PDB file of C-alpha atoms and ligand atoms in Angstrom:
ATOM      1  CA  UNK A  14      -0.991  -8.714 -20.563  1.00  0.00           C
ATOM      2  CA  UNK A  15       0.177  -5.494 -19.075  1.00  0.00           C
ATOM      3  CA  UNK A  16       1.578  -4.514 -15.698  1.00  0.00           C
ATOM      4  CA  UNK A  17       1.635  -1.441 -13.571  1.00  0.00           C
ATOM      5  CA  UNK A  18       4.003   0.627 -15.271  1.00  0.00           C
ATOM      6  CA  UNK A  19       2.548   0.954 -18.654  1.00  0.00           C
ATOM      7  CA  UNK A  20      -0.468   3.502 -19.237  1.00  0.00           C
ATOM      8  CA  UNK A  21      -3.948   1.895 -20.882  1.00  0.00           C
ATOM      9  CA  UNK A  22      -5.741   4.344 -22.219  1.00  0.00           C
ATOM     10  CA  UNK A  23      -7.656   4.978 -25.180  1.00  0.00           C
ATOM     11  CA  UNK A  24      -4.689   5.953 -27.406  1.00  0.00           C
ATOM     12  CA  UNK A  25      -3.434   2.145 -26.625  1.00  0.00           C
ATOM     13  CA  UNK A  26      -6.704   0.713 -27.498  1.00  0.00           C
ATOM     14  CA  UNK A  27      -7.217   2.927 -30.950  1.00  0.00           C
ATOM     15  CA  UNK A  28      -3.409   1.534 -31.515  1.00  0.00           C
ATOM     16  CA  UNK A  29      -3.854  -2.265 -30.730  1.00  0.00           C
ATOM     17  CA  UNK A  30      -6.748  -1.922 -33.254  1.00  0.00           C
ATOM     18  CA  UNK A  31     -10.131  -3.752 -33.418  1.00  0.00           C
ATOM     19  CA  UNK A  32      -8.569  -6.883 -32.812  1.00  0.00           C
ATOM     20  CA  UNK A  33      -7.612  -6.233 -29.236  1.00  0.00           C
ATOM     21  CA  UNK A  34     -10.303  -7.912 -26.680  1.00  0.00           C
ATOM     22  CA  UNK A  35      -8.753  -8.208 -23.427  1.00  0.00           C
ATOM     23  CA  UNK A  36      -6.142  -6.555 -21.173  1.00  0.00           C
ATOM     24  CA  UNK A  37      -5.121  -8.105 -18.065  1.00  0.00           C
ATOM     25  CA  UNK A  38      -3.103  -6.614 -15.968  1.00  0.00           C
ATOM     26  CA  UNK A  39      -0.666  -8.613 -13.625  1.00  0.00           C
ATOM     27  CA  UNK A  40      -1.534  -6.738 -10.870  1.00  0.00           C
ATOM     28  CA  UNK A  41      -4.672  -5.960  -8.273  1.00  0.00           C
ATOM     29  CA  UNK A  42      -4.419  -2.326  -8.571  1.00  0.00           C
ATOM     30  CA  UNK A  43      -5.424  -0.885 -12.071  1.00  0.00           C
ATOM     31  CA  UNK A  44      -5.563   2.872 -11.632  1.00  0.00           C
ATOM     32  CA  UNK A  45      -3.339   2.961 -14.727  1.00  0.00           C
ATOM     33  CA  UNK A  46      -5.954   1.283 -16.934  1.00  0.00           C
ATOM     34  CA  UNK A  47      -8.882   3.466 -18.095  1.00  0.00           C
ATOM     35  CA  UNK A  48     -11.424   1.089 -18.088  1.00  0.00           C
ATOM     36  CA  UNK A  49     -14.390   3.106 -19.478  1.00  0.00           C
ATOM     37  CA  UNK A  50     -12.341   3.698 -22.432  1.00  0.00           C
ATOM     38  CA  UNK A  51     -11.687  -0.242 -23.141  1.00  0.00           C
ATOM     39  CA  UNK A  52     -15.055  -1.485 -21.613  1.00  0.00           C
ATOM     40  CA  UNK A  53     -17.209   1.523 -24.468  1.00  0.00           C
ATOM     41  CA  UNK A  54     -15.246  -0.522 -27.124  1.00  0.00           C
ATOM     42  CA  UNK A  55     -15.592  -3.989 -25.662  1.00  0.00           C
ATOM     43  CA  UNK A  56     -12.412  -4.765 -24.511  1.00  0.00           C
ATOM     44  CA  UNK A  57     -12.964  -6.906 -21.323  1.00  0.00           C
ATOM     45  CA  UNK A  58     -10.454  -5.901 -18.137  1.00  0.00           C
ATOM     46  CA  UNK A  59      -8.637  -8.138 -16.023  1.00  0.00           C
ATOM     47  CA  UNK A  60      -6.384  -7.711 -13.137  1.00  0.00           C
ATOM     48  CA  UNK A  61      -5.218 -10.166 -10.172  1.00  0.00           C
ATOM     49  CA  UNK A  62      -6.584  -9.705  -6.743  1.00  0.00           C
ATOM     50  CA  UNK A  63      -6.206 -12.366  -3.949  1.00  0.00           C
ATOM     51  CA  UNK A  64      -2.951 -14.109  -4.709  1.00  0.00           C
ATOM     52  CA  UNK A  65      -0.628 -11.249  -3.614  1.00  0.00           C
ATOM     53  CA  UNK A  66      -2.525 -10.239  -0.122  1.00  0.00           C
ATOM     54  CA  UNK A  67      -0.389 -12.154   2.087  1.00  0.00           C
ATOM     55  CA  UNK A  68       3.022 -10.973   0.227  1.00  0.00           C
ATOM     56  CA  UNK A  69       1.892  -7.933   0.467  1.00  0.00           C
ATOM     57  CA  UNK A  70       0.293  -7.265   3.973  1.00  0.00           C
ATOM     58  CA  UNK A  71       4.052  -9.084   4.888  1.00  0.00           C
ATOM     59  CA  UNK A  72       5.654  -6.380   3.621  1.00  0.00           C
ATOM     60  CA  UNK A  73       3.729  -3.812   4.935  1.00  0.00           C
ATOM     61  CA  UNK A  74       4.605  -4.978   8.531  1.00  0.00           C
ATOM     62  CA  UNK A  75       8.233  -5.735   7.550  1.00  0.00           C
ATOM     63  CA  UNK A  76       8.584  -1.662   6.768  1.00  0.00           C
ATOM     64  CA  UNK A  77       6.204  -1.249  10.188  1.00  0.00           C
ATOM     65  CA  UNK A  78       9.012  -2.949  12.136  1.00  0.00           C
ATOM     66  CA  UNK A  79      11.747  -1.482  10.009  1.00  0.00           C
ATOM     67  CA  UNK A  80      10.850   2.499  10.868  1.00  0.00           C
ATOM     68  CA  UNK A  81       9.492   1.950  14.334  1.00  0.00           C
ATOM     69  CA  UNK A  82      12.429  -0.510  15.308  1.00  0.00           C
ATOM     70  CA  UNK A  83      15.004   2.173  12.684  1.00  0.00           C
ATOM     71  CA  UNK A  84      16.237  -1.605  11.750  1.00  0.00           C
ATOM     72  CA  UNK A  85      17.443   0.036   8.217  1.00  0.00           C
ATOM     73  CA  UNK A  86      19.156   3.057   9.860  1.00  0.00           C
ATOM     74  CA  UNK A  87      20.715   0.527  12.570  1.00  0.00           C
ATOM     75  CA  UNK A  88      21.886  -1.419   9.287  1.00  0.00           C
ATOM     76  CA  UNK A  89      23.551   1.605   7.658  1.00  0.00           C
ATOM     77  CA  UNK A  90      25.175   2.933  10.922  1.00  0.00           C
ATOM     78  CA  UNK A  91      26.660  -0.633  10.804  1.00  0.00           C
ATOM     79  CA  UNK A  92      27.730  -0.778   7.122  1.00  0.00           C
ATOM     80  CA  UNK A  93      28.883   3.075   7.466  1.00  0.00           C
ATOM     81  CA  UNK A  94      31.708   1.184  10.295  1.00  0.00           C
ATOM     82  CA  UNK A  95      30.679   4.006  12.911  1.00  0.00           C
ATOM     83  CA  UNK A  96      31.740   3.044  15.997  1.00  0.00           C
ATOM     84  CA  UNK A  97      29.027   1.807  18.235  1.00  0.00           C
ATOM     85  CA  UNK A  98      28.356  -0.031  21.539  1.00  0.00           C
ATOM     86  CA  UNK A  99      25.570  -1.604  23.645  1.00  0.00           C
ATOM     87  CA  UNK A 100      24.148   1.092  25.563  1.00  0.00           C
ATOM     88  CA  UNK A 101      20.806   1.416  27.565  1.00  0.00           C
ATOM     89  CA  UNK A 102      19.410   4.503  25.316  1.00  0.00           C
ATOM     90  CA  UNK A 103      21.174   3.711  21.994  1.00  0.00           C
ATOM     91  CA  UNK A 104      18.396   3.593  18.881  1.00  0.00           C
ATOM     92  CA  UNK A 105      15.581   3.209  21.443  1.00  0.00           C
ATOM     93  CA  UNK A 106      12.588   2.759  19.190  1.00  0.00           C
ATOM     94  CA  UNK A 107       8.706   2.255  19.343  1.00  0.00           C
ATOM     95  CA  UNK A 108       7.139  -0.743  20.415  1.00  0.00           C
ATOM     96  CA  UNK A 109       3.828  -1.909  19.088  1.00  0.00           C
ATOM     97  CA  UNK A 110       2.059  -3.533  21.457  1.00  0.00           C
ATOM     98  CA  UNK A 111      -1.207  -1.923  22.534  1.00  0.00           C
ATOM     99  CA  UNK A 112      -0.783   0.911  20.014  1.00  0.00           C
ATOM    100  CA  UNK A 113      -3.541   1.529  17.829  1.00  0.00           C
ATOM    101  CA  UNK A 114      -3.465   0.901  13.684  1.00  0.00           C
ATOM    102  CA  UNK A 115      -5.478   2.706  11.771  1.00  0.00           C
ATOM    103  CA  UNK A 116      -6.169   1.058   8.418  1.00  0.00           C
ATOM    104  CA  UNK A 117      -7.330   3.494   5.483  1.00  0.00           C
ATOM    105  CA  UNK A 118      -9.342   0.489   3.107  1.00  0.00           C
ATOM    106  CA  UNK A 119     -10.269  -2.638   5.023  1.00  0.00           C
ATOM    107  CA  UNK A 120     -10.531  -5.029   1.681  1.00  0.00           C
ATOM    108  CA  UNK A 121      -8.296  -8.262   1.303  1.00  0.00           C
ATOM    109  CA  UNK A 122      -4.898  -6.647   2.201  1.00  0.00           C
ATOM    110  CA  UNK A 123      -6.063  -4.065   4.812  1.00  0.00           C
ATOM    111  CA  UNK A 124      -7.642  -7.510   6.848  1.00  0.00           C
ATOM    112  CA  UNK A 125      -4.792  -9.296   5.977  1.00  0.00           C
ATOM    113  CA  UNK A 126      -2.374  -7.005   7.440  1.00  0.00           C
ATOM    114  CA  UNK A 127      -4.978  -6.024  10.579  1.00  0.00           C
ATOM    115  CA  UNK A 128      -4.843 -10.037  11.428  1.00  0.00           C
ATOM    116  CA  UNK A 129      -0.745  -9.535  11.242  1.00  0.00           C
ATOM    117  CA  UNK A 130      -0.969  -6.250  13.804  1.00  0.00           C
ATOM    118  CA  UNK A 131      -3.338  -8.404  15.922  1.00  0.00           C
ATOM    119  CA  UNK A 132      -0.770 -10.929  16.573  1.00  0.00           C
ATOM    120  CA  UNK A 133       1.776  -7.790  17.529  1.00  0.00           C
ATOM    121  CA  UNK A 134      -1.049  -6.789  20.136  1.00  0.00           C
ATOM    122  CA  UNK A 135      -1.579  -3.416  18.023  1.00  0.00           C
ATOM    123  CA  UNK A 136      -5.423  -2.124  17.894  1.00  0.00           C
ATOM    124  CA  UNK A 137      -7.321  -1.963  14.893  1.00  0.00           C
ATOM    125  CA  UNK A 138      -9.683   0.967  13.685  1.00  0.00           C
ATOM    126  CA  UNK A 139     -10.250   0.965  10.141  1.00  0.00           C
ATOM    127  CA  UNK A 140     -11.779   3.616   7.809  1.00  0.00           C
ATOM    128  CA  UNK A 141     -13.170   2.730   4.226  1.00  0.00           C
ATOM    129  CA  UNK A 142     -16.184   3.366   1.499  1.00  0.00           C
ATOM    130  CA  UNK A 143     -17.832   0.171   2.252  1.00  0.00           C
ATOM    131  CA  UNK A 144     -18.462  -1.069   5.436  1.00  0.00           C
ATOM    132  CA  UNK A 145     -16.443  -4.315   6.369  1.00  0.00           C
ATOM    133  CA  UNK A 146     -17.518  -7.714   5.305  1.00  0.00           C
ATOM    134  CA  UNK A 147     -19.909  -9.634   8.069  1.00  0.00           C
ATOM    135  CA  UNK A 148     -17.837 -10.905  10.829  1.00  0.00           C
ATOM    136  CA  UNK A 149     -14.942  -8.968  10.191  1.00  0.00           C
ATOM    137  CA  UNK A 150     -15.026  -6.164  12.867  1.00  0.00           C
ATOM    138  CA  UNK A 151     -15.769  -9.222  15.452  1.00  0.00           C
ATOM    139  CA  UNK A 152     -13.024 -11.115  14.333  1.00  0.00           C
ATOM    140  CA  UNK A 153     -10.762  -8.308  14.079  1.00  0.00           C
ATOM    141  CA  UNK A 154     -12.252  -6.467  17.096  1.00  0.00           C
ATOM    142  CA  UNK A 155     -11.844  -3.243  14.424  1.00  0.00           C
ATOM    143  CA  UNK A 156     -14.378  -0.454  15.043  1.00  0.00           C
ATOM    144  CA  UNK A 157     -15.017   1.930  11.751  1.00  0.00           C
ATOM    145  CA  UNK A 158     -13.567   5.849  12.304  1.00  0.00           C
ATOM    146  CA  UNK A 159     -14.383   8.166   9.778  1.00  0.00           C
ATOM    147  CA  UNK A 160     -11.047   9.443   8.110  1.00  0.00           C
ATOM    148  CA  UNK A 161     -10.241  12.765  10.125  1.00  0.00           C
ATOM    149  CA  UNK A 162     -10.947  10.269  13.407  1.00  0.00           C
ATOM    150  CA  UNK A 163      -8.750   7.638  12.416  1.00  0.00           C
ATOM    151  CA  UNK A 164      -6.372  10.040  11.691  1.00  0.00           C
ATOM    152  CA  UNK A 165      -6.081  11.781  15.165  1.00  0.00           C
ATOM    153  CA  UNK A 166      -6.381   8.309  16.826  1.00  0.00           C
ATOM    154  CA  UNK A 167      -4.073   5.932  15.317  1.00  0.00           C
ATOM    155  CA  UNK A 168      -0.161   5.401  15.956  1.00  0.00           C
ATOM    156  CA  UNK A 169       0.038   4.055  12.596  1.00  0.00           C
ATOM    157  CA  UNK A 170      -1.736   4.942  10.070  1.00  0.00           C
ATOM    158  CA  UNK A 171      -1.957   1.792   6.687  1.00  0.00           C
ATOM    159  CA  UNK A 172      -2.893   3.243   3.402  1.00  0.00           C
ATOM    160  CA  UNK A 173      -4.654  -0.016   1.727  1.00  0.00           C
ATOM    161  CA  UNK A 174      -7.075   1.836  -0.570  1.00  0.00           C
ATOM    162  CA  UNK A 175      -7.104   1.952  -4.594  1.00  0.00           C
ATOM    163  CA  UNK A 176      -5.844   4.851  -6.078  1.00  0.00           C
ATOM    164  CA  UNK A 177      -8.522   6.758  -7.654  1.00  0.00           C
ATOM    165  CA  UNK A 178      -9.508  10.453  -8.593  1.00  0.00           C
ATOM    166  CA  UNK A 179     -11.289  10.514  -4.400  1.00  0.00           C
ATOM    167  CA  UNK A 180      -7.904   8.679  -2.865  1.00  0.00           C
ATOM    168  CA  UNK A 181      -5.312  10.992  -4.710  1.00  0.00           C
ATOM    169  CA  UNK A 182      -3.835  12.869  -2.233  1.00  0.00           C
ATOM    170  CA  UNK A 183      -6.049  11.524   0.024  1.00  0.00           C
ATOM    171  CA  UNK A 184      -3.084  12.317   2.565  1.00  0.00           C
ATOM    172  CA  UNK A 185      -1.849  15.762   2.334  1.00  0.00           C
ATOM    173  CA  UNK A 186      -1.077  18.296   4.538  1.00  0.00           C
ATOM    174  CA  UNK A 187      -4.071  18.715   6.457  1.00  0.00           C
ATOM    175  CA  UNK A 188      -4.462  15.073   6.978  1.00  0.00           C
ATOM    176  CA  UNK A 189      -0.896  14.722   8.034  1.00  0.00           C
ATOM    177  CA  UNK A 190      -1.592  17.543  10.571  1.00  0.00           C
ATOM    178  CA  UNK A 191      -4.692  15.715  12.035  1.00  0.00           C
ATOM    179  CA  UNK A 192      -2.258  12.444  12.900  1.00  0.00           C
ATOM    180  CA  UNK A 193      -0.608  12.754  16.325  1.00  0.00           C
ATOM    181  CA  UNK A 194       3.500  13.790  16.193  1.00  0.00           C
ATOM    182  CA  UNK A 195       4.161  10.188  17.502  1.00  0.00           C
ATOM    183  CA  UNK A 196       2.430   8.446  14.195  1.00  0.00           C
ATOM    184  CA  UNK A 197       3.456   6.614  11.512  1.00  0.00           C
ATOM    185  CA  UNK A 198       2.564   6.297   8.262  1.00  0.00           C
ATOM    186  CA  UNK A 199       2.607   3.093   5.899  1.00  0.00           C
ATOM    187  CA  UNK A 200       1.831   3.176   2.002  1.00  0.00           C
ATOM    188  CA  UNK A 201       2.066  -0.066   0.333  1.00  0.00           C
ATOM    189  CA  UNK A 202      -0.733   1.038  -1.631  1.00  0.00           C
ATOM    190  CA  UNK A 203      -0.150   3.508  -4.540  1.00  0.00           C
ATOM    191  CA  UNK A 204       2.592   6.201  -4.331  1.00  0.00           C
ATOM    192  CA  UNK A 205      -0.280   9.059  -5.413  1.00  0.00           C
ATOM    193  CA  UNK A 206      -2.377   8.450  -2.227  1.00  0.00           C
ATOM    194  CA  UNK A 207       0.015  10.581  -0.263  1.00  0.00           C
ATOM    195  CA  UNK A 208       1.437  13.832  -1.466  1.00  0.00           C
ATOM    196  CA  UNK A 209       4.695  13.270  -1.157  1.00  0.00           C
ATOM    197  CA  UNK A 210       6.470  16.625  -0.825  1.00  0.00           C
ATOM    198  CA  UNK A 211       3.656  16.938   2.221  1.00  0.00           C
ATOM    199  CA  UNK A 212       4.945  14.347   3.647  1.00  0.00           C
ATOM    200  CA  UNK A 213       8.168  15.359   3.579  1.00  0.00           C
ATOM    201  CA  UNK A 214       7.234  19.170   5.066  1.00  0.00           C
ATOM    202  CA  UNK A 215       5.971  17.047   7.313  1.00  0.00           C
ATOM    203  CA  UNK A 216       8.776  15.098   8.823  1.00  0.00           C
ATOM    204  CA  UNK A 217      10.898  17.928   8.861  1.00  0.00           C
ATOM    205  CA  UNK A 218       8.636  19.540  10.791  1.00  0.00           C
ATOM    206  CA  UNK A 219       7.715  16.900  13.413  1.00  0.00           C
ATOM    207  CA  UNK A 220       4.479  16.902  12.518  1.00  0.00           C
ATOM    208  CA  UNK A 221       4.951  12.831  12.431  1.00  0.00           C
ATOM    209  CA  UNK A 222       7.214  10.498  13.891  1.00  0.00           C
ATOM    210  CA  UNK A 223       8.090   8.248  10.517  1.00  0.00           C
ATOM    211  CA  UNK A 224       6.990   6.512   7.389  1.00  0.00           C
ATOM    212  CA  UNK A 225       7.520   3.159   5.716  1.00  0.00           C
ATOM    213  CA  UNK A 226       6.985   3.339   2.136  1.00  0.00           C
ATOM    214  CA  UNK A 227       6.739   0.744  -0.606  1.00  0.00           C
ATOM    215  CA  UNK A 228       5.400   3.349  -3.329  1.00  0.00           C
ATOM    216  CA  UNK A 229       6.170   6.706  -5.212  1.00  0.00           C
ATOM    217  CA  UNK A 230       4.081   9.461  -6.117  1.00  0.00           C
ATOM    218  CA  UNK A 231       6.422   9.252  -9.497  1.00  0.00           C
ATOM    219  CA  UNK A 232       7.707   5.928  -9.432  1.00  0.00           C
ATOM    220  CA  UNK A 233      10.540   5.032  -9.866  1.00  0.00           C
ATOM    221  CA  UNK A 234      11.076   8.763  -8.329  1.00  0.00           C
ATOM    222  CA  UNK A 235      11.415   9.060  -4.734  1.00  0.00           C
ATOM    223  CA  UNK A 236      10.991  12.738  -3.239  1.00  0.00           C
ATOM    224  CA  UNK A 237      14.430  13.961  -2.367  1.00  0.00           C
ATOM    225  CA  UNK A 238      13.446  15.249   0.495  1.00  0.00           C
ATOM    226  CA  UNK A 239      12.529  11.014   1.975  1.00  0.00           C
ATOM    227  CA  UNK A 240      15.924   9.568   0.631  1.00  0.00           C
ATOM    228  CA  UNK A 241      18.157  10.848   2.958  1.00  0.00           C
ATOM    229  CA  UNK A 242      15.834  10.615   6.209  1.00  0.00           C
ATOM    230  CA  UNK A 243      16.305   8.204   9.092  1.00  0.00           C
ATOM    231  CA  UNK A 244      12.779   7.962   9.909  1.00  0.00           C
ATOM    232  CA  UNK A 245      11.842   6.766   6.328  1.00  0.00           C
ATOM    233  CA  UNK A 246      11.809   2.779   5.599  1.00  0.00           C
ATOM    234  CA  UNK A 247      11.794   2.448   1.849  1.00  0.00           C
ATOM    235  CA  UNK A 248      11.336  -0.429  -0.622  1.00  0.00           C
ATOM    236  CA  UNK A 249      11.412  -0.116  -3.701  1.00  0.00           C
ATOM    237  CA  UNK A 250       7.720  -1.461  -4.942  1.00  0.00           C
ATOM    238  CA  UNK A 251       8.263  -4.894  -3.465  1.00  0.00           C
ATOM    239  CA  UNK A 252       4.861  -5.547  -2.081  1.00  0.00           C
ATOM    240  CA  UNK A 253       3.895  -9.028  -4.237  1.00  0.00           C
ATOM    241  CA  UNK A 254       7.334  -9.733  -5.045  1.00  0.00           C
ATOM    242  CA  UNK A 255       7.473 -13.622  -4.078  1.00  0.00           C
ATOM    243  CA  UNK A 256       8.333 -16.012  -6.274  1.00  0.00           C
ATOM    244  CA  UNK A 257       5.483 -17.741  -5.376  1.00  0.00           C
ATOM    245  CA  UNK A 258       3.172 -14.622  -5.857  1.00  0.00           C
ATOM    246  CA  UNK A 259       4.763 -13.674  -9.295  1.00  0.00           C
ATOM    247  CA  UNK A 260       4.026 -16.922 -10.274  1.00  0.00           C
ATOM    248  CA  UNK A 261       0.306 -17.095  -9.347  1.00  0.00           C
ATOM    249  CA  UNK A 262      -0.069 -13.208 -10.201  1.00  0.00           C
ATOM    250  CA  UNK A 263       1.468 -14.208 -13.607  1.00  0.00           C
ATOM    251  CA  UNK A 264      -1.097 -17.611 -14.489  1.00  0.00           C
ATOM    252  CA  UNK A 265      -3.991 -15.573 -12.865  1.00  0.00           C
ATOM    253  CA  UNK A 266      -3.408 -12.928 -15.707  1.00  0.00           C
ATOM    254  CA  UNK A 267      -2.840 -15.700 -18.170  1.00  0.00           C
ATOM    255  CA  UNK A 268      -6.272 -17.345 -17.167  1.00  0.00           C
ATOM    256  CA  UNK A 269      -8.221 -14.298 -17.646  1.00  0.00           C
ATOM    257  CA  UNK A 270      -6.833 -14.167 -21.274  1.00  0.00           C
ATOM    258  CA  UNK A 271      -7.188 -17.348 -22.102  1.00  0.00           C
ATOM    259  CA  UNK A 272     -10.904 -17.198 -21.023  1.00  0.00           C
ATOM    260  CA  UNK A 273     -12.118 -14.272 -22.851  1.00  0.00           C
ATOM    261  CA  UNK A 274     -10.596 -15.155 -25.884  1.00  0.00           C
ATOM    262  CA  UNK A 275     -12.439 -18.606 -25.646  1.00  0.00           C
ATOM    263  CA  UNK A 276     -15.377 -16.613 -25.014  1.00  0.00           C
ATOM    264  CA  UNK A 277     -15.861 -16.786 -21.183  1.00  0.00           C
ATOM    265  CA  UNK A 278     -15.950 -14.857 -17.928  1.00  0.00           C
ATOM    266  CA  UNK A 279     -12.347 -14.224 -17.181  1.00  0.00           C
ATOM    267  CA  UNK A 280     -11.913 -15.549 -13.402  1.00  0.00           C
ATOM    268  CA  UNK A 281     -10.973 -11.910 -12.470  1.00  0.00           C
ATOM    269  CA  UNK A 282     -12.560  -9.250 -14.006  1.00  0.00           C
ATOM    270  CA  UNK A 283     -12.378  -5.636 -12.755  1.00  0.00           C
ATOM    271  CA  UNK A 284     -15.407  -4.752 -10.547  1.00  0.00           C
ATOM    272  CA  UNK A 285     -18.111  -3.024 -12.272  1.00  0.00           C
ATOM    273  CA  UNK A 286     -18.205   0.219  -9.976  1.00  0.00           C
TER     274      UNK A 286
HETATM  275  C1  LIG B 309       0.967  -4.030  -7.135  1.00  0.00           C
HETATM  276  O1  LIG B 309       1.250  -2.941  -6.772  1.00  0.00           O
HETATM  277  C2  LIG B 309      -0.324  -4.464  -7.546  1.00  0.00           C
HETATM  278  O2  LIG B 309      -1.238  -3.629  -7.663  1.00  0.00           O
HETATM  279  O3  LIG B 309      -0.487  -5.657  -7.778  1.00  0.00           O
END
């Protein structure tokens, strides 16, 4: 059993030695595991999707609130013991009703988190490699953009797409540029999906209004240029972290094992593709 901070590669599998069979990871994402390399020597790969898509579409709209609302820079003016007073302009923010999210990977946590902007009154357009499940752009009343459209459209903009060699970088400059000076941009994803020093270039230019970010291009790195920015929500990589969600993550990962070594289908295996 593994998480997402250590590196599965073929060097760990040559290591761990013929005896190894499985390797679950505690975690949905599993762009740290190179699966052809286990899969070509029959080790079987596991991870946990499902039980952490509520935690984590939560905290993807607790960092939405937190930069459009500047809750955490309200908190450190107060900590800091800056004088401050009720005024009719002070730390005016964004609102969210009406405004349009534009969600970059509508699996599990992408609909989970659209159903949360719903209930805010927000929009949804969504953008993604497969097309949404039956139903869900009905229920959701989300309409599919192709990436450079979502991008100019949407007031936020929700990274919710696997990290892989097509979503690294996925937002750089250029895509920054295409989003509209008033957007924001959420990554509860992975940190690699965004280039980071972009998106700093890109605050300090105006070229968007914010970010709320739960991930690191170089975890546990975060780009200088973000840390000392008001119009930055950060967490640091809290996304599943529930007690409840640990806990399931943690017996999901525990199942899988369990069933390959007594010879069966782990409940969770990676998908094939
Ligand atoms: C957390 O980041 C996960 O992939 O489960």
């Amino acid at each position: 059993m593994v998480t997402l901070k250590e590196r599965v590669d073929a060097a760990f599998a040559d290591a761990a030695g013929p005896g190894l069979r499985a390797v679950a990871t505690v975690a949905v994402g599993y762009d740290n595991i190179d699966v052809p390399a286990l899969t070509s020597r029959g080790v079987v790969v596991a991870h946990t999707p499902g039980v952490l898509t509520d935690a984590t579409a939560d905290i993807t709209l607790g960092l939405l609130l937190s930069v459009t609302r500047r809750l955490g820079e309200g908190e450190r003016l107060l900590r800091s013991g800056t004088p401050w007073s009720f005024e009719l302009d002070f730390m005016l923010g964004t609102g969210l009703t009406g405004r349009t999210l534009g969600i970059v990977g509508l699996g599990q946590i992408g609909r989970a988190v659209a159903r949360r902007a719903r209930a805010f009154g927000m929009e949804i357009v969504y953008t993604g490699r497969r097309p949404a499940p039956a139903g869900t752009e009905e229920e959701l009343a989300a309409a599919y953009l192709p990436l450079p459209e979502l991008l100019a459209r949407a007031d936020v903009v929700s990274l919710h797409c696997p990290l892989t060699a097509d979503t690294h970088h996925l937002i750089d400059a250029d895509a920054l540029a295409t989003m509209k000076p008033t957007a924001f941009l959420l990554n509860t994803a992975r940190g690699p999906v965004v280039d980071e020093a972009a998106l700093a270039d890109a605050l300090d230019a105006g070229t968007i209004a914010g970010a709320g970010l739960d991930v690191f291009e170089h975890e546990p790195e975060v780009h200088p240029g973000l840390l000392g920015r008001d119009d930055v929500a950060l967490a640091p990589h809290l996304g599943s972290a529930t007690v409840a969600t640990r806990t399931a993550m943690a017996t999901l990962a525990a199942r899988n094992v369990v069933a390959v070594l007594r010879g069966e289908r782990p409940p969770t295996p990676v998908p094939a593709d």
